[in-house]
Protein backbone atom coordinates (compact mmCIF):
# COMPACT_ATOMS: atom_id res chain seq x y z
CA MET A 1 -0.03 0.02 -0.01
CA THR A 2 2.84 2.23 0.79
CA ILE A 3 4.27 1.76 -2.67
CA VAL A 4 0.70 2.73 -4.46
CA ILE A 5 0.76 5.95 -2.38
CA LEU A 6 4.38 6.75 -3.29
CA LEU A 7 3.66 6.12 -6.75
CA LEU A 8 0.33 8.40 -6.76
CA SER A 9 2.10 11.23 -5.17
CA LEU A 10 4.77 10.99 -7.72
CA LEU A 11 2.32 11.01 -10.54
CA SER A 12 -0.12 13.78 -8.83
CA PRO A 13 1.37 16.67 -10.86
CA TYR A 14 0.13 15.10 -14.05
CA PHE A 15 -3.38 14.62 -12.78
CA ASP A 16 -3.59 18.32 -11.41
CA ALA A 17 -6.31 19.90 -13.42
CA SER A 18 -5.29 23.58 -12.44
CA THR A 19 -2.02 23.44 -14.42
CA GLN A 20 -3.96 22.58 -17.56
CA LYS A 21 -6.18 25.54 -17.34
CA GLU A 22 -3.18 28.17 -17.42
CA PRO A 23 -3.27 29.81 -20.90
CA LEU A 24 -0.06 30.05 -22.80
CA PRO A 25 1.14 33.41 -23.58
CA GLU A 26 0.44 34.76 -27.02
CA ALA A 27 4.17 35.63 -27.33
CA VAL A 28 4.97 31.90 -27.37
CA ILE A 29 2.36 30.69 -29.81
CA PHE A 30 3.25 33.54 -32.52
CA THR A 31 6.87 33.89 -32.44
CA GLN A 32 8.01 31.05 -34.76
CA PRO A 33 5.81 31.95 -37.97
CA SER A 34 7.37 35.20 -38.46
CA VAL A 35 10.91 33.71 -38.22
CA VAL A 36 9.67 31.21 -40.76
CA LEU A 37 8.38 33.72 -43.16
CA ALA A 38 11.57 35.81 -42.69
CA TYR A 39 13.64 32.94 -43.69
CA ARG A 40 11.49 31.89 -46.72
CA ASP A 41 11.85 35.34 -48.17
CA ASN A 42 15.76 35.08 -48.22
CA VAL A 43 15.78 31.52 -49.99
CA PRO A 44 17.68 31.76 -53.26
CA SER A 45 15.55 31.43 -56.41
CA ALA A 46 17.97 29.05 -57.90
CA ALA A 47 17.83 26.24 -55.36
CA TYR A 48 19.93 23.07 -55.48
CA LEU A 49 18.44 20.58 -57.73
CA ASP A 50 18.26 17.24 -56.19
CA SER A 51 16.76 15.19 -59.06
CA PHE A 52 16.81 15.34 -62.90
CA GLU A 53 13.49 14.85 -64.38
CA SER A 54 13.55 16.88 -67.65
CA LEU A 55 16.07 18.94 -70.05
CA ALA A 56 14.52 21.30 -72.39
CA GLY A 57 11.05 20.37 -71.33
CA VAL A 58 11.69 16.68 -72.18
CA ALA A 59 11.71 14.05 -69.72
CA LEU A 60 13.48 10.86 -69.96
CA TYR A 61 11.21 7.62 -70.89
CA THR A 62 8.73 10.10 -72.79
CA THR A 63 7.03 8.00 -75.36
CA GLN A 64 7.60 8.94 -78.95
CA GLU A 65 3.94 9.97 -79.22
CA GLU A 66 4.25 12.20 -76.14
CA LEU A 67 7.42 13.87 -77.58
CA VAL A 68 5.76 14.95 -80.61
CA LEU A 69 2.89 15.97 -78.99
CA THR A 70 4.80 18.24 -76.43
CA LYS A 71 7.52 19.31 -78.96
CA GLY A 72 5.52 19.04 -82.26
CA GLU A 73 7.03 17.41 -85.41
CA PRO A 74 10.78 17.33 -85.29
CA LEU A 75 12.90 19.28 -88.01
CA ARG A 76 14.65 16.15 -88.91
CA ILE A 77 14.72 12.48 -87.81
CA ALA A 78 18.06 11.06 -88.10
CA PRO A 79 19.86 7.67 -87.29
CA ASP A 80 21.76 8.06 -83.64
CA PRO A 81 25.63 7.80 -84.46
CA TRP A 82 26.23 5.74 -81.19
CA GLN A 83 23.20 3.63 -81.07
CA GLU A 84 20.69 1.98 -83.18
CA CYS A 85 18.18 4.65 -82.52
CA LEU A 86 16.69 7.45 -83.97
CA GLU A 87 17.15 11.15 -83.06
CA TYR A 88 14.36 13.50 -83.18
CA GLN A 89 16.33 16.91 -83.85
CA TYR A 90 14.30 20.23 -82.79
CA ALA A 91 15.61 23.74 -83.01
CA ASP A 92 16.02 23.84 -79.20
CA MET A 93 17.26 20.42 -78.51
CA SER A 94 17.62 16.59 -79.73
CA ALA A 95 16.15 13.40 -78.20
CA GLY A 96 17.23 9.74 -78.70
CA VAL A 97 14.28 7.57 -79.33
CA CYS A 98 14.95 3.84 -78.75
CA GLY A 99 11.95 1.43 -78.73
CA GLY A 100 9.36 4.13 -78.89
CA VAL A 101 10.73 6.02 -75.53
CA VAL A 102 13.16 9.00 -75.19
CA LEU A 103 16.48 7.55 -73.71
CA TYR A 104 18.44 10.80 -73.90
CA VAL A 105 18.08 14.47 -74.27
CA HIS A 106 20.79 16.69 -75.99
CA VAL A 107 21.26 20.51 -76.22
CA THR A 108 24.14 22.26 -77.75
CA PRO A 109 25.41 25.67 -76.55
CA SER A 110 23.98 27.39 -79.42
CA GLN A 111 20.59 25.89 -79.00
CA ALA A 112 20.77 27.09 -75.38
CA LEU A 113 22.13 30.71 -76.23
CA GLN A 114 19.21 30.76 -78.62
CA TYR A 115 16.19 29.21 -76.81
CA GLY A 116 17.42 29.09 -73.31
CA LEU A 117 18.16 26.10 -71.15
CA ASP A 118 16.13 24.67 -68.64
CA LEU A 119 16.70 21.65 -66.49
CA ASN A 120 13.44 20.36 -64.40
CA GLY A 121 11.77 23.92 -65.48
CA VAL A 122 14.53 25.67 -63.96
CA LYS A 123 16.34 28.17 -66.24
CA LEU A 124 20.05 27.63 -66.41
CA ASP A 125 22.18 30.62 -67.13
CA SER A 126 25.41 28.97 -68.92
CA ALA A 127 26.75 32.56 -69.81
CA ARG A 128 26.58 33.11 -65.91
CA ASN A 129 27.78 29.74 -64.92
CA ASN A 130 25.30 29.10 -62.25
CA LEU A 131 25.57 25.25 -62.73
CA HIS A 132 27.64 24.74 -59.51
CA GLU A 133 24.99 26.84 -57.58
CA LEU A 134 22.31 24.20 -59.04
CA LEU A 135 23.98 20.98 -59.09
CA GLY A 136 26.93 21.11 -56.55
CA SER A 137 30.35 19.50 -57.35
CA PRO A 138 30.50 16.79 -60.20
CA ASP A 139 30.17 13.10 -59.08
CA PHE A 140 32.65 12.39 -61.73
CA VAL A 141 35.15 14.35 -63.90
CA ALA A 142 35.55 12.45 -67.30
CA GLU A 143 38.05 13.16 -69.99
CA ASP A 144 35.19 14.99 -71.74
CA GLY A 145 33.29 16.64 -69.16
CA ASP A 146 31.74 16.61 -65.74
CA VAL A 147 28.95 14.03 -64.69
CA TYR A 148 26.21 14.70 -62.19
CA MET A 149 24.18 11.71 -60.64
CA ARG A 150 20.77 11.86 -59.26
CA GLY A 151 19.41 8.40 -58.45
CA ASN A 152 19.96 6.61 -61.48
CA MET A 153 19.73 9.77 -63.84
CA ALA A 154 22.73 11.37 -65.06
CA LEU A 155 23.48 14.91 -66.46
CA LYS A 156 26.60 15.26 -68.45
CA ILE A 157 28.14 18.45 -69.55
CA TYR A 158 30.66 18.19 -72.24
CA ARG A 159 33.53 20.47 -71.83
CA ASN A 160 36.59 21.17 -74.34
CA MET A 161 39.38 20.26 -71.70
CA GLN A 162 41.76 22.81 -73.05
CA THR A 163 39.32 25.87 -72.91
CA GLY A 164 37.06 24.60 -70.41
CA VAL A 165 34.20 25.81 -72.60
CA TRP A 166 30.85 23.57 -72.55
CA GLU A 167 30.09 22.06 -75.62
CA GLY A 168 26.74 20.34 -75.01
CA ILE A 169 24.66 18.73 -72.19
CA ASP A 170 23.02 15.23 -72.03
CA LEU A 171 20.32 13.87 -69.77
CA PHE A 172 20.22 10.33 -69.76
CA ASP A 173 19.91 7.07 -67.42
CA GLY A 174 23.18 6.58 -65.73
CA ASN A 175 22.51 2.82 -65.53
CA SER A 176 22.49 2.48 -69.48
CA SER A 177 25.87 4.02 -70.14
């Protein structure tokens, strides 16, 4: 019996109804949202991209029909020089179509300069070279450029190794290369 009384005395503050009726000061309730809103206003517009979904408005594994619906009829359809696929060439990009689906998207510097360059709907400014802000450090540095991985998706920025000038960007499945 002594143990039960001791236990109840220890737990009694939790059963006291008077402490539950005390209101919280308003300052405690409303302090945090203003801090969150102030932080939200200071977030840079170009946030780090933690996934690769599309390049030039085309996602990987888009069907051939969806590609044509999205981008229109290509200017030219040519055999892919590296794979037994077709390359759908548009003014602003090219897409490698194999087995009826897009396996890669390629953009040249002249296409990016004329039409802009977007990755996941975020405009990239190749002239300002904001790629490191959006992509971070490359996961791999190859002889012909920098490779960034997000899950199984890869983005490769081809560079002239003597000048450092970029020569093209490819979005592809990193497991297929």
